[in-house]
mmCIF file of C-alpha atoms and ligand atoms in Angstrom:
data_model
loop_
_atom_site.group_PDB
_atom_site.id
_atom_site.type_symbol
_atom_site.label_atom_id
_atom_site.label_comp_id
_atom_site.label_asym_id
_atom_site.label_seq_id
_atom_site.Cartn_x
_atom_site.Cartn_y
_atom_site.Cartn_z
ATOM 1 C CA MET N 1 142.440 -43.127 38.310
ATOM 2 C CA ALA N 2 144.596 -46.020 36.876
ATOM 3 C CA GLN N 3 144.907 -46.125 33.268
ATOM 4 C CA ARG N 4 143.050 -49.767 32.653
ATOM 5 C CA ILE N 5 144.886 -51.790 30.071
ATOM 6 C CA ALA N 6 144.086 -54.728 28.114
ATOM 7 C CA VAL N 7 147.105 -56.979 27.222
ATOM 8 C CA LEU N 8 146.690 -58.985 24.048
ATOM 9 C CA GLY N 9 148.860 -61.693 24.287
ATOM 10 C CA SER N 10 150.002 -61.318 28.080
ATOM 11 C CA THR N 11 152.376 -64.772 28.373
ATOM 12 C CA GLY N 12 154.620 -63.673 25.707
ATOM 13 C CA SER N 13 157.935 -62.088 25.821
ATOM 14 C CA ILE N 14 156.116 -58.324 24.828
ATOM 15 C CA GLY N 15 152.975 -58.979 27.089
ATOM 16 C CA THR N 16 155.057 -60.382 30.463
ATOM 17 C CA GLN N 17 157.582 -57.073 30.109
ATOM 18 C CA THR N 18 154.014 -55.275 29.885
ATOM 19 C CA LEU N 19 152.876 -56.660 33.033
ATOM 20 C CA ASP N 20 156.749 -56.148 34.980
ATOM 21 C CA VAL N 21 155.807 -52.314 33.699
ATOM 22 C CA ILE N 22 152.621 -52.442 35.215
ATOM 23 C CA GLU N 23 153.556 -53.638 38.897
ATOM 24 C CA ARG N 24 155.893 -51.308 38.949
ATOM 25 C CA TYR N 25 153.853 -47.902 38.941
ATOM 26 C CA PRO N 26 150.698 -49.485 40.411
ATOM 27 C CA ASP N 27 149.115 -45.944 40.463
ATOM 28 C CA LEU N 28 149.721 -45.815 36.900
ATOM 29 C CA PHE N 29 148.270 -48.487 35.547
ATOM 30 C CA THR N 30 146.178 -51.162 36.367
ATOM 31 C CA ALA N 31 145.543 -54.418 34.623
ATOM 32 C CA ARG N 32 141.921 -55.115 33.594
ATOM 33 C CA VAL N 33 141.876 -58.203 30.678
ATOM 34 C CA LEU N 34 144.480 -60.519 30.450
ATOM 35 C CA ILE N 35 144.105 -62.415 26.872
ATOM 36 C CA ALA N 36 146.198 -65.987 26.306
ATOM 37 C CA GLY N 37 146.651 -67.869 23.310
ATOM 38 C CA SER N 38 147.278 -71.206 24.433
ATOM 39 C CA LYS N 39 149.256 -71.125 27.329
ATOM 40 C CA VAL N 40 146.960 -71.455 30.234
ATOM 41 C CA ASP N 41 148.601 -71.896 33.705
ATOM 42 C CA MET N 42 150.916 -68.828 33.058
ATOM 43 C CA LEU N 43 148.023 -67.297 32.197
ATOM 44 C CA ILE N 44 146.009 -68.757 35.654
ATOM 45 C CA GLU N 45 149.425 -67.502 37.475
ATOM 46 C CA GLN N 46 149.208 -63.877 36.248
ATOM 47 C CA CYS N 47 145.616 -63.515 36.675
ATOM 48 C CA ARG N 48 146.345 -64.622 40.694
ATOM 49 C CA ASN N 49 149.374 -61.773 40.501
ATOM 50 C CA PHE N 50 147.068 -59.019 38.604
ATOM 51 C CA ARG N 51 143.560 -59.999 39.384
ATOM 52 C CA PRO N 52 142.222 -58.589 36.169
ATOM 53 C CA ARG N 53 138.579 -58.304 35.864
ATOM 54 C CA ARG N 54 138.200 -60.793 32.660
ATOM 55 C CA ALA N 55 140.146 -63.493 31.648
ATOM 56 C CA VAL N 56 140.522 -64.949 28.237
ATOM 57 C CA ILE N 57 142.421 -67.659 26.073
ATOM 58 C CA ALA N 58 141.922 -68.133 23.035
ATOM 59 C CA ARG N 59 142.528 -71.731 22.676
ATOM 60 C CA GLU N 60 138.641 -72.873 23.883
ATOM 61 C CA ASP N 61 139.261 -76.357 24.887
ATOM 62 C CA LEU N 62 141.283 -74.784 27.967
ATOM 63 C CA TYR N 63 137.890 -72.755 28.601
ATOM 64 C CA ALA N 64 137.147 -75.022 32.054
ATOM 65 C CA THR N 65 140.942 -75.350 33.446
ATOM 66 C CA LEU N 66 140.838 -71.448 33.412
ATOM 67 C CA SER N 67 137.014 -71.170 34.674
ATOM 68 C CA GLU N 68 138.169 -73.520 37.789
ATOM 69 C CA ALA N 69 140.730 -71.867 38.277
ATOM 70 C CA LEU N 70 139.716 -67.951 38.615
ATOM 71 C CA SER N 71 136.215 -67.784 38.911
ATOM 72 C CA PRO N 72 136.369 -68.671 42.384
ATOM 73 C CA LEU N 73 138.253 -65.523 42.599
ATOM 74 C CA GLY N 74 135.719 -63.595 40.954
ATOM 75 C CA ILE N 75 137.861 -63.279 37.575
ATOM 76 C CA GLU N 76 135.368 -63.647 34.067
ATOM 77 C CA CYS N 77 136.115 -66.104 32.048
ATOM 78 C CA ALA N 78 136.033 -66.806 28.637
ATOM 79 C CA ALA N 79 137.869 -68.735 25.576
ATOM 80 C CA GLY N 80 137.528 -68.627 21.958
ATOM 81 C CA ALA N 81 138.389 -66.345 18.739
ATOM 82 C CA ASP N 82 135.304 -64.489 19.587
ATOM 83 C CA ALA N 83 136.083 -63.825 22.997
ATOM 84 C CA VAL N 84 139.239 -61.907 22.098
ATOM 85 C CA ALA N 85 137.705 -59.714 19.947
ATOM 86 C CA ASP N 86 135.138 -58.931 22.345
ATOM 87 C CA ALA N 87 137.364 -58.051 25.137
ATOM 88 C CA MET N 88 139.187 -55.601 22.433
ATOM 89 C CA ASP N 89 136.245 -52.770 23.580
ATOM 90 C CA ASP N 90 135.159 -53.891 26.935
ATOM 91 C CA PRO N 91 133.891 -50.560 28.395
ATOM 92 C CA ASP N 92 136.166 -50.909 30.905
ATOM 93 C CA VAL N 93 139.515 -50.448 28.729
ATOM 94 C CA ASP N 94 141.605 -47.152 28.336
ATOM 95 C CA THR N 95 144.617 -48.878 26.603
ATOM 96 C CA VAL N 96 144.861 -52.231 24.773
ATOM 97 C CA VAL N 97 148.653 -53.403 24.410
ATOM 98 C CA THR N 98 148.351 -56.042 21.229
ATOM 99 C CA ALA N 99 151.451 -58.303 22.172
ATOM 100 C CA THR N 100 150.832 -61.015 19.797
ATOM 101 C CA VAL N 101 152.851 -62.545 16.971
ATOM 102 C CA GLY N 102 151.955 -62.390 13.621
ATOM 103 C CA TYR N 103 148.465 -61.950 11.220
ATOM 104 C CA SER N 104 146.213 -62.908 14.805
ATOM 105 C CA GLY N 105 146.566 -59.689 15.920
ATOM 106 C CA LEU N 106 144.855 -58.225 12.993
ATOM 107 C CA LEU N 107 141.290 -58.692 13.560
ATOM 108 C CA PRO N 108 141.515 -57.948 17.535
ATOM 109 C CA THR N 109 143.360 -54.584 16.676
ATOM 110 C CA ILE N 110 140.836 -53.396 14.089
ATOM 111 C CA ARG N 111 137.829 -53.671 16.882
ATOM 112 C CA ALA N 112 139.902 -52.144 19.450
ATOM 113 C CA ILE N 113 140.573 -49.326 16.597
ATOM 114 C CA LYS N 114 136.894 -49.490 16.246
ATOM 115 C CA ALA N 115 136.074 -49.314 19.713
ATOM 116 C CA GLY N 116 138.678 -45.731 19.704
ATOM 117 C CA LYS N 117 141.171 -47.745 22.446
ATOM 118 C CA ARG N 118 144.507 -46.502 23.108
ATOM 119 C CA ILE N 119 146.595 -49.153 21.614
ATOM 120 C CA GLY N 120 150.288 -49.702 22.323
ATOM 121 C CA LEU N 121 151.124 -51.459 19.292
ATOM 122 C CA ALA N 122 153.551 -54.393 19.682
ATOM 123 C CA ASN N 123 151.916 -56.382 17.084
ATOM 124 C CA LYS N 124 153.516 -55.217 13.695
ATOM 125 C CA GLU N 125 151.095 -57.527 11.157
ATOM 126 C CA THR N 126 148.934 -55.684 11.861
ATOM 127 C CA LEU N 127 150.609 -52.870 9.549
ATOM 128 C CA VAL N 128 152.014 -55.088 7.408
ATOM 129 C CA VAL N 129 149.551 -57.389 6.413
ATOM 130 C CA ALA N 130 146.678 -54.776 6.274
ATOM 131 C CA GLY N 131 148.079 -50.911 6.353
ATOM 132 C CA GLN N 132 146.162 -49.387 3.785
ATOM 133 C CA LEU N 133 143.234 -50.769 5.290
ATOM 134 C CA VAL N 134 144.080 -49.999 9.610
ATOM 135 C CA THR N 135 145.618 -46.704 8.408
ATOM 136 C CA GLY N 136 142.200 -45.393 7.085
ATOM 137 C CA LEU N 137 140.224 -46.817 10.410
ATOM 138 C CA LEU N 138 142.661 -44.936 12.448
ATOM 139 C CA ALA N 139 141.959 -41.939 10.553
ATOM 140 C CA GLU N 140 138.162 -41.797 11.383
ATOM 141 C CA SER N 141 138.635 -43.076 14.892
ATOM 142 C CA PRO N 142 139.496 -41.423 18.038
ATOM 143 C CA SER N 143 141.649 -44.011 18.653
ATOM 144 C CA THR N 144 145.424 -43.285 18.997
ATOM 145 C CA VAL N 145 148.558 -45.240 18.406
ATOM 146 C CA VAL N 146 152.322 -45.324 20.063
ATOM 147 C CA PRO N 147 154.621 -48.033 18.768
ATOM 148 C CA ILE N 148 156.051 -50.859 20.843
ATOM 149 C CA ASP N 149 158.196 -51.963 18.305
ATOM 150 C CA SER N 150 162.232 -50.432 20.008
ATOM 151 C CA GLU N 151 162.743 -49.248 15.820
ATOM 152 C CA HIS N 152 159.527 -47.417 15.794
ATOM 153 C CA SER N 153 159.027 -46.123 19.440
ATOM 154 C CA ALA N 154 162.834 -44.374 18.449
ATOM 155 C CA ILE N 155 161.690 -42.850 15.605
ATOM 156 C CA TYR N 156 158.875 -41.783 17.400
ATOM 157 C CA GLN N 157 160.782 -40.388 19.942
ATOM 158 C CA CYS N 158 162.658 -38.506 17.248
ATOM 159 C CA LEU N 159 159.541 -37.114 15.526
ATOM 160 C CA VAL N 160 158.874 -35.293 18.664
ATOM 161 C CA GLY N 161 158.589 -31.125 17.833
ATOM 162 C CA GLU N 162 159.871 -31.984 14.119
ATOM 163 C CA THR N 163 156.774 -31.568 11.468
ATOM 164 C CA PRO N 164 156.006 -33.955 8.687
ATOM 165 C CA GLU N 165 157.924 -31.607 6.119
ATOM 166 C CA SER N 166 161.265 -31.627 7.775
ATOM 167 C CA VAL N 167 161.651 -35.182 7.497
ATOM 168 C CA ASP N 168 163.863 -37.119 5.136
ATOM 169 C CA LYS N 169 164.569 -40.017 5.357
ATOM 170 C CA LEU N 170 163.719 -42.834 8.655
ATOM 171 C CA ILE N 171 166.979 -45.066 9.041
ATOM 172 C CA ILE N 172 166.094 -48.083 10.816
ATOM 173 C CA THR N 173 168.275 -49.827 12.558
ATOM 174 C CA ALA N 174 168.761 -54.033 12.442
ATOM 175 C CA SER N 175 171.396 -55.982 14.627
ATOM 176 C CA GLY N 176 172.119 -58.411 11.721
ATOM 177 C CA GLY N 177 170.797 -61.506 13.620
ATOM 178 C CA PRO N 178 172.919 -64.494 14.501
ATOM 179 C CA PHE N 179 174.347 -64.715 10.595
ATOM 180 C CA ARG N 180 175.413 -61.234 9.745
ATOM 181 C CA ARG N 181 179.351 -62.972 9.241
ATOM 182 C CA TYR N 182 178.069 -66.162 7.570
ATOM 183 C CA SER N 183 178.675 -66.705 3.461
ATOM 184 C CA ALA N 184 175.916 -67.884 1.370
ATOM 185 C CA ARG N 185 176.717 -71.041 1.602
ATOM 186 C CA GLN N 186 177.481 -70.935 5.219
ATOM 187 C CA LEU N 187 173.650 -70.027 5.440
ATOM 188 C CA GLU N 188 172.594 -73.544 3.295
ATOM 189 C CA THR N 189 173.565 -75.535 6.103
ATOM 190 C CA VAL N 190 171.952 -73.400 9.288
ATOM 191 C CA THR N 191 170.547 -75.309 12.077
ATOM 192 C CA VAL N 192 167.361 -74.477 14.001
ATOM 193 C CA GLU N 193 169.515 -74.262 16.793
ATOM 194 C CA GLN N 194 171.759 -71.054 15.679
ATOM 195 C CA ALA N 195 168.719 -69.252 14.010
ATOM 196 C CA LEU N 196 167.263 -69.095 17.759
ATOM 197 C CA HIS N 197 170.708 -67.763 18.987
ATOM 198 C CA HIS N 198 170.287 -63.881 18.854
ATOM 199 C CA PRO N 199 172.909 -61.950 19.690
ATOM 200 C CA ARG N 200 171.390 -58.926 21.371
ATOM 201 C CA TRP N 201 167.850 -59.208 21.972
ATOM 202 C CA ASN N 202 166.145 -61.549 23.750
ATOM 203 C CA MET N 203 162.416 -62.508 21.743
ATOM 204 C CA GLY N 204 159.796 -65.264 20.947
ATOM 205 C CA ALA N 205 161.056 -67.979 18.497
ATOM 206 C CA LYS N 206 158.951 -67.140 15.437
ATOM 207 C CA ILE N 207 160.710 -63.013 15.859
ATOM 208 C CA THR N 208 164.349 -64.678 16.357
ATOM 209 C CA ILE N 209 163.620 -66.474 13.000
ATOM 210 C CA ASP N 210 162.675 -63.331 11.372
ATOM 211 C CA SER N 211 165.631 -61.351 12.840
ATOM 212 C CA ALA N 212 167.690 -64.409 11.365
ATOM 213 C CA THR N 213 166.626 -63.962 7.735
ATOM 214 C CA MET N 214 166.098 -59.796 7.691
ATOM 215 C CA MET N 215 161.986 -60.410 7.404
ATOM 216 C CA ASN N 216 161.957 -58.765 10.339
ATOM 217 C CA LYS N 217 163.164 -56.035 9.092
ATOM 218 C CA ALA N 218 161.479 -55.932 5.591
ATOM 219 C CA PHE N 219 158.663 -55.810 8.065
ATOM 220 C CA GLU N 220 159.473 -52.769 10.084
ATOM 221 C CA ILE N 221 159.722 -50.883 7.116
ATOM 222 C CA ILE N 222 156.345 -51.617 5.547
ATOM 223 C CA GLU N 223 155.665 -50.675 9.662
ATOM 224 C CA ALA N 224 157.136 -47.214 9.990
ATOM 225 C CA ARG N 225 155.746 -46.742 6.225
ATOM 226 C CA TRP N 226 152.162 -47.211 7.146
ATOM 227 C CA LEU N 227 152.839 -45.412 10.988
ATOM 228 C CA PHE N 228 155.013 -42.496 9.873
ATOM 229 C CA GLY N 229 153.129 -42.166 6.511
ATOM 230 C CA ILE N 230 156.577 -41.891 4.815
ATOM 231 C CA PRO N 231 157.005 -43.815 1.713
ATOM 232 C CA GLY N 232 159.367 -46.545 1.280
ATOM 233 C CA GLU N 233 162.032 -45.013 -0.852
ATOM 234 C CA ARG N 234 162.392 -42.699 2.384
ATOM 235 C CA ILE N 235 163.080 -45.169 4.924
ATOM 236 C CA THR N 236 166.221 -47.608 4.887
ATOM 237 C CA ALA N 237 167.391 -50.217 7.127
ATOM 238 C CA VAL N 238 171.780 -49.884 7.999
ATOM 239 C CA ILE N 239 173.024 -53.119 10.375
ATOM 240 C CA HIS N 240 174.108 -51.878 14.015
ATOM 241 C CA PRO N 241 175.857 -55.279 15.195
ATOM 242 C CA GLN N 242 175.451 -53.199 19.204
ATOM 243 C CA ALA N 243 171.552 -52.485 19.168
ATOM 244 C CA ILE N 244 172.406 -48.971 21.219
ATOM 245 C CA VAL N 245 171.408 -47.036 18.799
ATOM 246 C CA HIS N 246 167.472 -47.874 18.216
ATOM 247 C CA SER N 247 166.376 -46.442 14.740
ATOM 248 C CA MET N 248 167.583 -42.562 13.542
ATOM 249 C CA VAL N 249 165.579 -39.919 11.529
ATOM 250 C CA GLN N 250 167.426 -37.544 9.442
ATOM 251 C CA PHE N 251 166.246 -34.180 8.230
ATOM 252 C CA VAL N 252 166.012 -32.039 5.418
ATOM 253 C CA ASP N 253 168.512 -30.006 6.742
ATOM 254 C CA GLY N 254 170.470 -32.846 7.193
ATOM 255 C CA ALA N 255 170.523 -32.804 10.926
ATOM 256 C CA VAL N 256 170.035 -36.840 12.437
ATOM 257 C CA LYS N 257 168.491 -38.048 15.823
ATOM 258 C CA ALA N 258 168.609 -40.942 17.140
ATOM 259 C CA GLN N 259 167.204 -42.305 19.390
ATOM 260 C CA LEU N 260 169.911 -44.551 22.241
ATOM 261 C CA GLY N 261 169.226 -46.936 24.292
ATOM 262 C CA LEU N 262 170.059 -50.198 26.351
ATOM 263 C CA PRO N 263 168.435 -53.462 24.439
ATOM 264 C CA ASP N 264 166.113 -53.393 26.893
ATOM 265 C CA MET N 265 161.842 -53.817 25.181
ATOM 266 C CA HIS N 266 160.767 -52.213 29.088
ATOM 267 C CA LEU N 267 161.666 -48.611 27.722
ATOM 268 C CA PRO N 268 159.331 -48.286 24.795
ATOM 269 C CA ILE N 269 156.697 -50.512 26.709
ATOM 270 C CA ARG N 270 156.877 -47.879 29.364
ATOM 271 C CA TYR N 271 156.678 -44.420 26.887
ATOM 272 C CA ALA N 272 153.995 -46.318 24.933
ATOM 273 C CA LEU N 273 151.703 -46.863 28.356
ATOM 274 C CA ALA N 274 152.543 -43.523 29.588
ATOM 275 C CA ASP N 275 151.428 -41.866 26.178
ATOM 276 C CA ALA N 276 154.737 -40.655 25.291
ATOM 277 C CA THR N 277 155.898 -39.459 27.886
ATOM 278 C CA ARG N 278 158.877 -40.246 30.619
ATOM 279 C CA LEU N 279 158.277 -42.188 33.672
ATOM 280 C CA GLU N 280 161.154 -42.262 36.028
ATOM 281 C CA SER N 281 162.597 -46.120 36.179
ATOM 282 C CA ASP N 282 165.219 -48.152 38.349
ATOM 283 C CA CYS N 283 166.440 -50.443 34.876
ATOM 284 C CA PRO N 284 169.877 -50.569 33.641
ATOM 285 C CA LYS N 285 170.623 -47.609 32.195
ATOM 286 C CA LEU N 286 173.131 -46.898 29.208
ATOM 287 C CA THR N 287 176.697 -45.652 30.064
ATOM 288 C CA VAL N 288 177.616 -44.243 26.664
ATOM 289 C CA ALA N 289 181.704 -44.450 27.882
ATOM 290 C CA ASP N 290 181.208 -48.188 27.634
ATOM 291 C CA TYR N 291 180.667 -47.823 24.125
ATOM 292 C CA SER N 292 183.976 -46.955 22.394
ATOM 293 C CA ARG N 293 182.847 -48.472 18.765
ATOM 294 C CA LEU N 294 179.063 -48.135 17.826
ATOM 295 C CA THR N 295 179.414 -49.031 14.158
ATOM 296 C CA PHE N 296 176.663 -48.548 10.890
ATOM 297 C CA SER N 297 176.953 -50.079 7.461
ATOM 298 C CA GLN N 298 175.098 -51.571 4.593
ATOM 299 C CA PRO N 299 172.694 -54.753 4.887
ATOM 300 C CA ASP N 300 173.744 -57.247 2.008
ATOM 301 C CA PRO N 301 170.300 -57.893 0.184
ATOM 302 C CA HIS N 302 172.059 -60.937 -1.768
ATOM 303 C CA LYS N 303 172.580 -62.919 1.359
ATOM 304 C CA PHE N 304 169.502 -61.516 3.038
ATOM 305 C CA PRO N 305 167.088 -61.372 0.267
ATOM 306 C CA CYS N 306 163.910 -61.326 2.510
ATOM 307 C CA LEU N 307 165.208 -57.466 3.424
ATOM 308 C CA THR N 308 164.325 -56.762 -0.559
ATOM 309 C CA LEU N 309 160.602 -57.644 0.328
ATOM 310 C CA ALA N 310 160.051 -54.597 2.329
ATOM 311 C CA ARG N 311 160.177 -52.087 -1.554
ATOM 312 C CA TYR N 312 158.693 -55.142 -3.331
ATOM 313 C CA ALA N 313 155.424 -55.180 -1.433
ATOM 314 C CA LEU N 314 155.155 -51.664 -1.328
ATOM 315 C CA ASP N 315 155.544 -51.161 -4.728
ATOM 316 C CA ARG N 316 152.451 -53.293 -4.594
ATOM 317 C CA PRO N 317 150.526 -51.706 -2.204
ATOM 318 C CA GLY N 318 147.055 -53.845 -1.382
ATOM 319 C CA ASN N 319 147.605 -57.595 -1.007
ATOM 320 C CA THR N 320 151.325 -58.244 -1.485
ATOM 321 C CA ALA N 321 152.511 -57.746 2.069
ATOM 322 C CA CYS N 322 149.128 -59.762 3.442
ATOM 323 C CA ILE N 323 150.239 -62.953 0.713
ATOM 324 C CA ILE N 324 154.184 -62.399 2.034
ATOM 325 C CA ASN N 325 153.345 -62.063 5.701
ATOM 326 C CA ALA N 326 150.752 -65.543 5.472
ATOM 327 C CA ALA N 327 153.808 -67.708 3.578
ATOM 328 C CA ASN N 328 156.793 -66.253 5.902
ATOM 329 C CA GLU N 329 154.720 -68.077 8.831
ATOM 330 C CA ILE N 330 154.175 -70.960 7.401
ATOM 331 C CA ALA N 331 157.761 -70.903 6.272
ATOM 332 C CA VAL N 332 159.466 -69.945 9.173
ATOM 333 C CA ASP N 333 157.287 -72.924 10.926
ATOM 334 C CA ALA N 334 158.227 -75.222 8.862
ATOM 335 C CA PHE N 335 161.797 -74.656 9.562
ATOM 336 C CA LEU N 336 161.106 -75.084 13.081
ATOM 337 C CA HIS N 337 160.362 -78.193 12.494
ATOM 338 C CA GLY N 338 163.022 -78.872 9.996
ATOM 339 C CA ARG N 339 160.809 -79.318 7.418
ATOM 340 C CA ILE N 340 162.884 -76.962 4.903
ATOM 341 C CA GLY N 341 165.589 -75.465 5.373
ATOM 342 C CA PHE N 342 166.596 -72.002 6.223
ATOM 343 C CA THR N 343 167.725 -70.938 2.523
ATOM 344 C CA SER N 344 164.042 -72.392 1.024
ATOM 345 C CA ILE N 345 162.202 -69.381 3.042
ATOM 346 C CA TYR N 346 162.693 -66.241 0.555
ATOM 347 C CA PRO N 347 161.973 -68.828 -2.161
ATOM 348 C CA LEU N 348 159.234 -69.991 -0.618
ATOM 349 C CA ILE N 349 157.577 -66.757 -0.095
ATOM 350 C CA MET N 350 158.152 -65.700 -3.714
ATOM 351 C CA ALA N 351 156.473 -69.176 -5.151
ATOM 352 C CA THR N 352 153.005 -67.914 -2.760
ATOM 353 C CA VAL N 353 152.995 -64.112 -4.437
ATOM 354 C CA ASP N 354 153.349 -65.684 -7.812
ATOM 355 C CA ARG N 355 150.522 -67.662 -6.868
ATOM 356 C CA ILE N 356 148.006 -65.741 -5.340
ATOM 357 C CA ASP N 357 145.816 -62.489 -7.409
ATOM 358 C CA HIS N 358 146.792 -59.010 -6.706
ATOM 359 C CA ILE N 359 144.410 -57.536 -5.477
ATOM 360 C CA ASP N 360 144.343 -53.218 -5.330
ATOM 361 C CA SER N 361 142.138 -52.090 -3.273
ATOM 362 C CA PRO N 362 141.019 -55.067 -0.315
ATOM 363 C CA SER N 363 138.550 -54.930 1.991
ATOM 364 C CA LEU N 364 138.755 -56.749 5.253
ATOM 365 C CA ASP N 365 137.160 -59.650 3.713
ATOM 366 C CA ASP N 366 140.001 -60.140 1.270
ATOM 367 C CA TYR N 367 142.910 -59.692 3.458
ATOM 368 C CA ILE N 368 141.220 -62.599 4.814
ATOM 369 C CA ALA N 369 140.620 -64.337 1.797
ATOM 370 C CA THR N 370 144.373 -63.296 0.640
ATOM 371 C CA ASP N 371 145.924 -64.521 4.183
ATOM 372 C CA SER N 372 144.216 -68.070 4.176
ATOM 373 C CA GLU N 373 144.247 -68.543 0.528
ATOM 374 C CA ALA N 374 148.434 -67.987 0.495
ATOM 375 C CA ARG N 375 148.772 -69.989 3.374
ATOM 376 C CA ALA N 376 147.537 -72.988 1.619
ATOM 377 C CA ALA N 377 149.436 -72.451 -1.245
ATOM 378 C CA ALA N 378 152.531 -72.433 0.796
ATOM 379 C CA ARG N 379 151.871 -75.144 2.767
ATOM 380 C CA GLU N 380 151.460 -77.055 -0.521
ATOM 381 C CA TRP N 381 155.021 -75.792 -1.681
ATOM 382 C CA VAL N 382 156.294 -77.045 1.998
ATOM 383 C CA ALA N 383 154.910 -80.161 0.867
ATOM 384 C CA ASP N 384 156.363 -80.729 -2.326
ATOM 385 C CA HIS N 385 160.158 -79.379 -0.683
ATOM 386 C CA SER N 386 160.143 -81.339 2.163
ATOM 387 C CA LEU N 387 162.971 -82.240 3.257
HETATM 388 MG MG1 MG M 401 162.132 -54.198 16.696
#
């Protein structure tokens, strides 16, 4: 029987590419539940094509539109945050792909873990915000996680057949974003348009800005720490502008394994949906001879201070990364709306970390409270420093 899949965030960049993969292998996969935030027209269109059993929209005011279009087709419709979470333990679903961006992915993912679902994890914030708690829940649940983030998928692939003791270092590659060659002074005046123009990957707005500040790489180091159980001091980032090597693992004997491919998210999605096995693909494939030069260099933490927040957070476990993530979400939104400059993102995050109490072993309620307090503090900072 085809694997029954719920796509959390079906209208986003990873969500639509997940549906491409489902469509390509109809004997292996079927879309059972599609969940979107607010793009109701696109969700309706997807449901017409994929005929899931259930469609959920997070924004409650869009319920009538959804239901009017889909109920006649026999598709169950629901709306609101509770309906999103309820969809995670649908008995008719084997695998949940968490393709949403940001903190909003946390509670639904926890629900899916508790329900013992297989998880294709594209929502990195789940592990960034609450890695301690989530890995604890995973240890007690039959639920398994295969990462979809390209770097983590690469590391996962490199680790097949290896023992945990044989791993020395995880080396996460970063394209360096659009401002790799900019001076510190040039960074002060970059525009939203420039920041949204990523040289290699075509992604959503939030993650594109996170790539430009290198906050995305800091999050990926934190995500890797929890996903692979490797201490933060043994996880490094290197700049690799060609974005062909998706990440590497160095072993205790000195050997380095890497996973290479074109920058195309369909591969990690396919690998995760197929439960870490390989499916024949008709996507364009890498021809290594086309690349006479693959380069690697150290990132500059003075130009991209957000990168240093990975070590900062991992040295202060508990709710620190949750504060950083909340402040960053407010900062990116403020930057996208022209309210703060690009170089204000880091000071805003640090000012927020200073204002929120540290909690060593947070409960889920502590994480929820930390997130909302940090957002409030970050919004105040934006109001005080608006351009
Ligand atoms: Mg990534």
